[in-house]
Tab-separated table of C-alpha atoms in Angstrom:
chain	number	residue	atom	x	y	z
A	728	UNK	CA	129.953	-25.004	-14.475
A	729	UNK	CA	129.333	-21.751	-12.698
A	730	UNK	CA	128.826	-21.206	-9.013
A	731	UNK	CA	128.618	-18.148	-6.773
A	732	UNK	CA	131.267	-18.069	-4.107
A	733	UNK	CA	128.520	-18.158	-1.408
A	734	UNK	CA	127.209	-21.353	-3.021
A	735	UNK	CA	130.635	-22.871	-2.940
A	736	UNK	CA	130.937	-21.915	0.813
A	737	UNK	CA	127.708	-23.764	1.474
A	738	UNK	CA	128.788	-26.849	-0.491
A	739	UNK	CA	132.077	-27.217	1.351
A	740	UNK	CA	130.673	-26.136	4.697
A	741	UNK	CA	132.954	-23.146	5.072
A	742	UNK	CA	132.816	-19.604	6.391
A	743	UNK	CA	132.634	-16.960	3.604
A	744	UNK	CA	134.819	-13.925	3.747
A	745	UNK	CA	134.414	-11.260	1.002
A	746	UNK	CA	132.167	-10.906	-1.984
A	747	UNK	CA	129.760	-13.843	-2.045
A	748	UNK	CA	128.500	-12.863	-5.527
A	749	UNK	CA	131.789	-13.667	-7.276
A	750	UNK	CA	131.203	-16.145	-10.089
A	751	UNK	CA	133.528	-19.148	-10.047
A	752	UNK	CA	134.033	-21.236	-13.165
A	753	UNK	CA	136.995	-23.375	-12.345
A	754	UNK	CA	139.111	-25.026	-9.635
A	755	UNK	CA	142.897	-25.245	-9.976
A	756	UNK	CA	146.257	-24.730	-8.338
A	757	UNK	CA	147.683	-21.381	-7.234
A	758	UNK	CA	150.041	-20.929	-10.249
A	759	UNK	CA	147.358	-21.654	-12.834
A	760	UNK	CA	144.435	-19.890	-11.129
A	761	UNK	CA	142.728	-17.125	-13.185
A	762	UNK	CA	140.260	-14.367	-12.326
A	763	UNK	CA	137.268	-16.748	-12.200
A	764	UNK	CA	138.967	-19.671	-10.514
A	765	UNK	CA	139.167	-20.775	-6.883
A	766	UNK	CA	142.225	-22.419	-5.413
A	767	UNK	CA	143.313	-23.451	-1.973
A	768	UNK	CA	146.324	-22.612	0.235
A	769	UNK	CA	147.853	-23.677	3.577
A	770	UNK	CA	150.988	-22.419	5.243
A	771	UNK	CA	153.556	-21.584	3.884
A	772	UNK	CA	151.698	-20.824	0.686
A	773	UNK	CA	149.161	-18.237	1.944
A	774	UNK	CA	151.051	-15.196	0.736
A	775	UNK	CA	151.531	-16.713	-2.720
A	776	UNK	CA	147.824	-17.441	-2.978
A	777	UNK	CA	146.914	-13.920	-1.786
A	778	UNK	CA	149.062	-12.450	-4.588
A	779	UNK	CA	147.861	-14.878	-7.261
A	780	UNK	CA	145.258	-14.175	-9.959
A	781	UNK	CA	142.684	-16.404	-8.314
A	782	UNK	CA	139.175	-14.979	-7.622
A	783	UNK	CA	139.030	-16.704	-4.250
A	784	UNK	CA	141.013	-19.014	-2.020
A	785	UNK	CA	140.059	-21.833	0.357
A	786	UNK	CA	142.123	-21.338	3.539
A	787	UNK	CA	142.345	-22.905	6.996
A	788	UNK	CA	139.743	-21.717	9.554
A	789	UNK	CA	142.594	-20.705	11.840
A	790	UNK	CA	143.808	-17.960	9.466
A	791	UNK	CA	142.397	-14.636	10.887
A	792	UNK	CA	142.985	-12.242	7.953
A	793	UNK	CA	143.379	-12.703	4.242
A	794	UNK	CA	143.731	-10.229	1.368
A	795	UNK	CA	141.349	-11.987	-1.010
A	796	UNK	CA	137.817	-13.303	-0.928
A	797	UNK	CA	138.125	-16.591	0.981
A	798	UNK	CA	136.314	-19.594	2.355
A	799	UNK	CA	137.573	-20.785	5.670
A	800	UNK	CA	137.293	-24.528	6.357
A	801	UNK	CA	138.758	-27.088	8.760
A	802	UNK	CA	140.680	-28.922	5.990
A	803	UNK	CA	141.357	-26.945	2.763
A	804	UNK	CA	142.687	-30.012	0.958
A	805	UNK	CA	139.533	-31.966	1.534
A	806	UNK	CA	137.358	-29.051	0.458
A	807	UNK	CA	139.491	-28.653	-2.685
A	808	UNK	CA	139.096	-32.259	-3.650
A	809	UNK	CA	135.293	-31.989	-3.241
A	810	UNK	CA	135.208	-29.000	-5.613
A	811	UNK	CA	137.509	-30.748	-8.147
A	812	UNK	CA	135.102	-33.565	-8.307
A	813	UNK	CA	132.157	-31.272	-8.687
A	814	UNK	CA	133.676	-29.066	-11.395
A	815	UNK	CA	135.234	-31.992	-13.310
A	816	UNK	CA	132.599	-34.699	-13.816
A	817	UNK	CA	133.845	-38.211	-14.417
A	818	UNK	CA	134.118	-39.298	-18.014
A	819	UNK	CA	130.906	-40.982	-19.239
A	820	UNK	CA	131.390	-44.714	-19.927
A	821	UNK	CA	129.035	-46.599	-22.171
A	822	UNK	CA	127.736	-49.591	-20.316
A	823	UNK	CA	127.332	-53.013	-21.701
A	824	UNK	CA	129.523	-55.683	-23.445
A	825	UNK	CA	131.223	-54.519	-26.664
A	826	UNK	CA	130.867	-56.929	-29.524
A	827	UNK	CA	134.697	-57.032	-29.884
A	828	UNK	CA	135.131	-58.256	-26.281
A	829	UNK	CA	135.788	-61.965	-25.645
A	830	UNK	CA	133.718	-63.543	-22.895
A	831	UNK	CA	134.435	-67.075	-21.793
A	832	UNK	CA	132.004	-69.737	-20.555
A	833	UNK	CA	130.547	-69.532	-17.088
A	834	UNK	CA	131.386	-65.837	-16.640
A	835	UNK	CA	129.205	-63.965	-14.175
A	836	UNK	CA	128.687	-60.258	-14.935
A	837	UNK	CA	126.894	-57.896	-12.524
A	838	UNK	CA	124.566	-55.121	-13.490
A	839	UNK	CA	125.617	-51.980	-15.291
A	840	UNK	CA	129.102	-53.197	-16.125
A	841	UNK	CA	131.149	-52.013	-19.053
A	842	UNK	CA	133.358	-54.468	-20.948
A	843	UNK	CA	135.114	-52.563	-23.718
A	844	UNK	CA	136.644	-53.714	-27.062
A	845	UNK	CA	139.307	-56.396	-27.089
A	846	UNK	CA	138.927	-57.112	-23.412
A	847	UNK	CA	139.242	-60.866	-22.598
A	848	UNK	CA	137.324	-62.391	-19.775
A	849	UNK	CA	138.321	-66.036	-19.215
A	850	UNK	CA	136.045	-68.910	-18.102
A	851	UNK	CA	134.306	-68.718	-14.783
A	852	UNK	CA	135.410	-65.211	-13.915
A	853	UNK	CA	133.043	-63.035	-11.928
A	854	UNK	CA	132.700	-59.241	-12.193
A	855	UNK	CA	130.493	-57.228	-9.853
A	856	UNK	CA	128.045	-54.389	-10.452
A	857	UNK	CA	129.130	-51.107	-12.040
A	858	UNK	CA	132.669	-52.340	-12.776
A	859	UNK	CA	134.482	-50.991	-15.844
A	860	UNK	CA	136.979	-53.077	-17.798
A	861	UNK	CA	138.858	-51.004	-20.419
A	862	UNK	CA	140.201	-52.276	-23.737
A	863	UNK	CA	143.007	-54.879	-24.120
A	864	UNK	CA	142.665	-56.114	-20.542
A	865	UNK	CA	142.864	-59.800	-19.580
A	866	UNK	CA	140.868	-61.212	-16.752
A	867	UNK	CA	142.055	-64.794	-16.028
A	868	UNK	CA	140.119	-67.888	-15.239
A	869	UNK	CA	138.151	-67.894	-12.012
A	870	UNK	CA	139.148	-64.358	-11.124
A	871	UNK	CA	136.657	-62.571	-8.885
A	872	UNK	CA	136.294	-58.758	-9.140
A	873	UNK	CA	133.968	-56.712	-6.914
A	874	UNK	CA	131.660	-53.849	-7.574
A	875	UNK	CA	132.459	-50.274	-8.656
A	876	UNK	CA	136.008	-51.229	-9.664
A	877	UNK	CA	137.901	-49.610	-12.556
A	878	UNK	CA	140.419	-51.612	-14.626
A	879	UNK	CA	142.228	-49.418	-17.083
A	880	UNK	CA	143.711	-50.599	-20.452
A	881	UNK	CA	146.334	-53.295	-20.763
A	882	UNK	CA	145.913	-54.670	-17.282
A	883	UNK	CA	146.492	-58.381	-16.687
A	884	UNK	CA	144.808	-60.175	-13.785
A	885	UNK	CA	145.756	-63.778	-13.802
A	886	UNK	CA	143.852	-66.844	-12.754
A	887	UNK	CA	142.225	-67.242	-9.305
A	888	UNK	CA	143.106	-63.787	-8.072
A	889	UNK	CA	140.576	-61.790	-6.088
A	890	UNK	CA	139.993	-58.020	-6.403
A	891	UNK	CA	137.649	-56.146	-4.073
A	892	UNK	CA	135.176	-53.335	-4.384
A	893	UNK	CA	136.061	-49.753	-5.501
A	894	UNK	CA	139.524	-50.755	-6.581
A	895	UNK	CA	141.340	-48.752	-9.303
A	896	UNK	CA	144.005	-50.548	-11.381
A	897	UNK	CA	145.935	-48.418	-13.817
A	898	UNK	CA	147.291	-49.348	-17.279
A	899	UNK	CA	149.960	-51.948	-17.612
A	900	UNK	CA	149.657	-53.438	-14.153
A	901	UNK	CA	150.045	-57.198	-13.783
A	902	UNK	CA	148.315	-58.843	-10.907
A	903	UNK	CA	149.216	-62.476	-10.254
A	904	UNK	CA	152.358	-62.951	-12.303
A	905	UNK	CA	154.525	-65.812	-11.093
A	906	UNK	CA	156.609	-65.264	-8.032
A	907	UNK	CA	160.396	-65.443	-8.520
A	908	UNK	CA	160.872	-68.928	-7.099
A	909	UNK	CA	163.759	-71.235	-8.177
A	910	UNK	CA	165.905	-73.940	-6.702
A	911	UNK	CA	169.446	-74.192	-8.015
A	912	UNK	CA	170.794	-77.739	-8.438
A	913	UNK	CA	174.039	-78.428	-10.198
A	914	UNK	CA	174.206	-74.866	-11.534
A	915	UNK	CA	170.757	-75.149	-13.109
A	916	UNK	CA	167.597	-73.257	-11.839
A	917	UNK	CA	164.571	-75.338	-11.300
A	918	UNK	CA	161.266	-73.413	-11.283
A	919	UNK	CA	159.105	-73.734	-8.104
A	920	UNK	CA	155.446	-73.765	-9.173
A	921	UNK	CA	153.662	-70.625	-7.984
A	922	UNK	CA	150.218	-72.046	-7.193
A	923	UNK	CA	148.874	-69.327	-4.838
A	924	UNK	CA	147.004	-66.144	-5.790
A	925	UNK	CA	146.752	-62.401	-5.049
A	926	UNK	CA	144.091	-60.812	-2.917
A	927	UNK	CA	143.411	-57.102	-3.414
A	928	UNK	CA	140.985	-55.780	-0.794
A	929	UNK	CA	138.521	-52.905	-1.034
A	930	UNK	CA	139.449	-49.359	-1.876
A	931	UNK	CA	142.963	-50.091	-3.021
A	932	UNK	CA	144.550	-48.130	-5.932
A	933	UNK	CA	147.287	-49.688	-8.025
A	934	UNK	CA	149.406	-47.504	-10.273
A	935	UNK	CA	150.654	-48.046	-13.821
A	936	UNK	CA	153.045	-50.838	-14.487
A	937	UNK	CA	152.855	-52.284	-11.007
A	938	UNK	CA	153.740	-55.980	-10.693
A	939	UNK	CA	152.257	-58.020	-7.874
A	940	UNK	CA	153.381	-61.651	-7.813
A	941	UNK	CA	151.112	-64.475	-6.901
A	942	UNK	CA	152.061	-66.458	-3.828
A	943	UNK	CA	154.017	-69.686	-4.050
A	944	UNK	CA	151.242	-71.142	-1.898
A	945	UNK	CA	148.591	-69.130	-0.068
A	946	UNK	CA	148.127	-65.512	-1.006
A	947	UNK	CA	149.980	-62.256	-1.661
A	948	UNK	CA	147.739	-59.705	0.023
A	949	UNK	CA	147.201	-55.959	-0.262
A	950	UNK	CA	144.740	-54.825	2.385
A	951	UNK	CA	142.036	-52.285	2.184
A	952	UNK	CA	142.663	-48.602	1.560
A	953	UNK	CA	146.325	-49.019	0.473
A	954	UNK	CA	147.575	-46.849	-2.389
A	955	UNK	CA	150.352	-48.036	-4.683
A	956	UNK	CA	152.169	-45.715	-7.063
A	957	UNK	CA	153.587	-46.553	-10.522
A	958	UNK	CA	156.419	-49.086	-11.055
A	959	UNK	CA	156.110	-50.822	-7.651
A	960	UNK	CA	156.927	-54.487	-7.253
A	961	UNK	CA	155.482	-56.808	-4.599
A	962	UNK	CA	157.053	-60.242	-4.554
A	963	UNK	CA	155.340	-63.497	-3.701
A	964	UNK	CA	153.663	-63.926	-0.298
A	965	UNK	CA	154.082	-60.269	0.671
A	966	UNK	CA	151.358	-58.959	2.931
A	967	UNK	CA	150.762	-55.175	2.877
A	968	UNK	CA	148.538	-53.711	5.657
A	969	UNK	CA	145.713	-51.238	5.496
A	970	UNK	CA	146.056	-47.619	4.275
A	971	UNK	CA	149.664	-47.843	3.336
A	972	UNK	CA	151.472	-45.707	0.686
A	973	UNK	CA	153.929	-47.395	-1.576
A	974	UNK	CA	155.579	-44.742	-3.751
A	975	UNK	CA	157.205	-45.179	-7.202
A	976	UNK	CA	159.907	-47.779	-7.820
A	977	UNK	CA	159.562	-49.363	-4.416
A	978	UNK	CA	160.281	-53.119	-4.221
A	979	UNK	CA	159.184	-55.408	-1.434
A	980	UNK	CA	160.873	-58.826	-1.307
A	981	UNK	CA	159.186	-62.135	-0.742
A	982	UNK	CA	157.183	-62.864	2.434
A	983	UNK	CA	157.722	-59.464	4.039
A	984	UNK	CA	154.920	-58.473	6.406
A	985	UNK	CA	154.062	-54.794	6.439
A	986	UNK	CA	151.767	-53.263	9.071
A	987	UNK	CA	148.995	-50.674	8.700
A	988	UNK	CA	149.523	-46.955	7.800
A	989	UNK	CA	153.124	-47.578	6.599
A	990	UNK	CA	154.716	-45.226	3.970
A	991	UNK	CA	157.538	-46.223	1.680
A	992	UNK	CA	158.824	-43.165	-0.233
A	993	UNK	CA	160.219	-43.441	-3.744
A	994	UNK	CA	162.844	-46.139	-4.665
A	995	UNK	CA	162.652	-47.875	-1.335
A	996	UNK	CA	163.476	-51.550	-1.053
A	997	UNK	CA	162.728	-54.118	1.655
A	998	UNK	CA	164.426	-57.360	2.417
A	999	UNK	CA	162.228	-60.454	2.486
A	1000	UNK	CA	160.832	-62.351	5.480
A	1001	UNK	CA	160.890	-59.333	7.772
A	1002	UNK	CA	158.118	-57.760	9.715
A	1003	UNK	CA	157.430	-53.991	9.706
A	1004	UNK	CA	155.153	-52.556	12.408
A	1005	UNK	CA	152.309	-50.140	12.013
A	1006	UNK	CA	152.706	-46.377	11.349
A	1007	UNK	CA	156.315	-46.578	10.025
A	1008	UNK	CA	157.746	-44.129	7.508
A	1009	UNK	CA	160.740	-44.898	5.256
A	1010	UNK	CA	162.410	-41.966	3.563
A	1011	UNK	CA	163.308	-42.161	-0.174
A	1012	UNK	CA	165.713	-45.015	-1.046
A	1013	UNK	CA	165.551	-46.446	2.448
A	1014	UNK	CA	166.017	-50.179	2.628
A	1015	UNK	CA	165.017	-52.056	5.837
A	1016	UNK	CA	166.818	-55.361	6.103
A	1017	UNK	CA	165.495	-56.544	9.451
A	1018	UNK	CA	162.345	-56.188	11.501
A	1019	UNK	CA	161.246	-52.590	12.196
A	1020	UNK	CA	159.174	-51.673	15.345
A	1021	UNK	CA	155.907	-49.752	14.995
A	1022	UNK	CA	156.063	-46.005	14.813
A	1023	UNK	CA	159.575	-45.853	13.363
A	1024	UNK	CA	160.938	-43.221	10.890
A	1025	UNK	CA	163.878	-44.801	9.064
A	1026	UNK	CA	166.217	-43.701	6.267
A	1027	UNK	CA	169.366	-44.911	4.446
A	1028	UNK	CA	170.766	-48.249	3.328
A	1029	UNK	CA	170.566	-50.270	5.422
A	1030	UNK	CA	167.624	-48.392	6.907
A	1031	UNK	CA	168.141	-47.033	10.411
A	1032	UNK	CA	166.456	-44.389	12.591
A	1033	UNK	CA	166.249	-41.078	10.684
A	1034	UNK	CA	168.217	-38.974	13.172
A	1035	UNK	CA	170.998	-41.609	13.328
A	1036	UNK	CA	171.195	-41.525	9.567
A	1037	UNK	CA	171.282	-37.716	9.434
A	1038	UNK	CA	174.268	-37.720	11.851
A	1039	UNK	CA	176.070	-40.294	9.771
A	1040	UNK	CA	175.468	-38.448	6.530
A	1041	UNK	CA	176.665	-35.271	8.106
A	1042	UNK	CA	179.783	-36.987	9.244
A	1043	UNK	CA	180.585	-38.077	5.702
A	1044	UNK	CA	181.106	-34.471	4.618
A	1045	UNK	CA	183.713	-33.945	7.317
A	1046	UNK	CA	185.941	-36.782	6.210
A	1047	UNK	CA	187.901	-34.675	3.702
A	1048	UNK	CA	188.824	-32.189	6.375
A	1049	UNK	CA	189.776	-35.027	8.747
A	1050	UNK	CA	192.003	-36.641	6.124
A	1051	UNK	CA	193.699	-33.299	5.571
A	1052	UNK	CA	194.404	-32.998	9.268
A	1053	UNK	CA	195.842	-36.553	9.364
A	1054	UNK	CA	198.184	-35.770	6.453
A	1055	UNK	CA	199.436	-32.659	8.192
């Protein structure tokens, strides 16, 4: 694809600065940008972008001067995403049911679906319009999947689970595996039947090798707009609110209740049966073990307010000096 810089400015609704006849053939990051590419930059990366090989740079509207042809916009990241989508069209998917797919009885398929080779759709499942099911995926009995959803290879969605519209599930994810429920009697572990399901609401993205356990009874729920990174585990009866971020290797124990717009950074863990309020942030490896009020920024194990954790960590490095003084 080729676009003049002035055309790009019109597309992203920005203010052009510099030669509008520059021909742009690609969109990429600052380090990889070449003489026909456009990139974006926000502070503190503006100088780096100005010295790069990029033909032009998308910058914040608040930047008064810049040493390269530029397009000023309110949000450079959003404009960059729009151009990425335009310059990198989605991979074409052949629609229809492949002869090597296995379709059970009573299955309802919407219009324009793609069911690829070796996918298995069990009895009485329902799949909405424009949804794509990649190879070697298993859709269990009575599963309901909405429209415009993408299910990548080797995904398992077990019986009775519900998946909404515009959901993306990456390879290796398991939705609806049994919750880890046992009663120990006389040193032996008796399995508790896990008879609930999982509900994934609209616009959720689930990373590779994520495991979301079905509820013991009722539902494990991931609410609309939440984004889950690779290798995350949600135990049975967890409820995750809207527009949350759960970053890689995070684990949430059973029956935890997480509010809206909550972020768990990498390798976080949460105790079960606790309630976390809206708009909380947990730094990497933080582990809340009790209820957390809305608007908190926590770190450490056990998780505590971030400033308190910083003071404690700083104190640890002074212990060697303190011990030396005590010996003296």
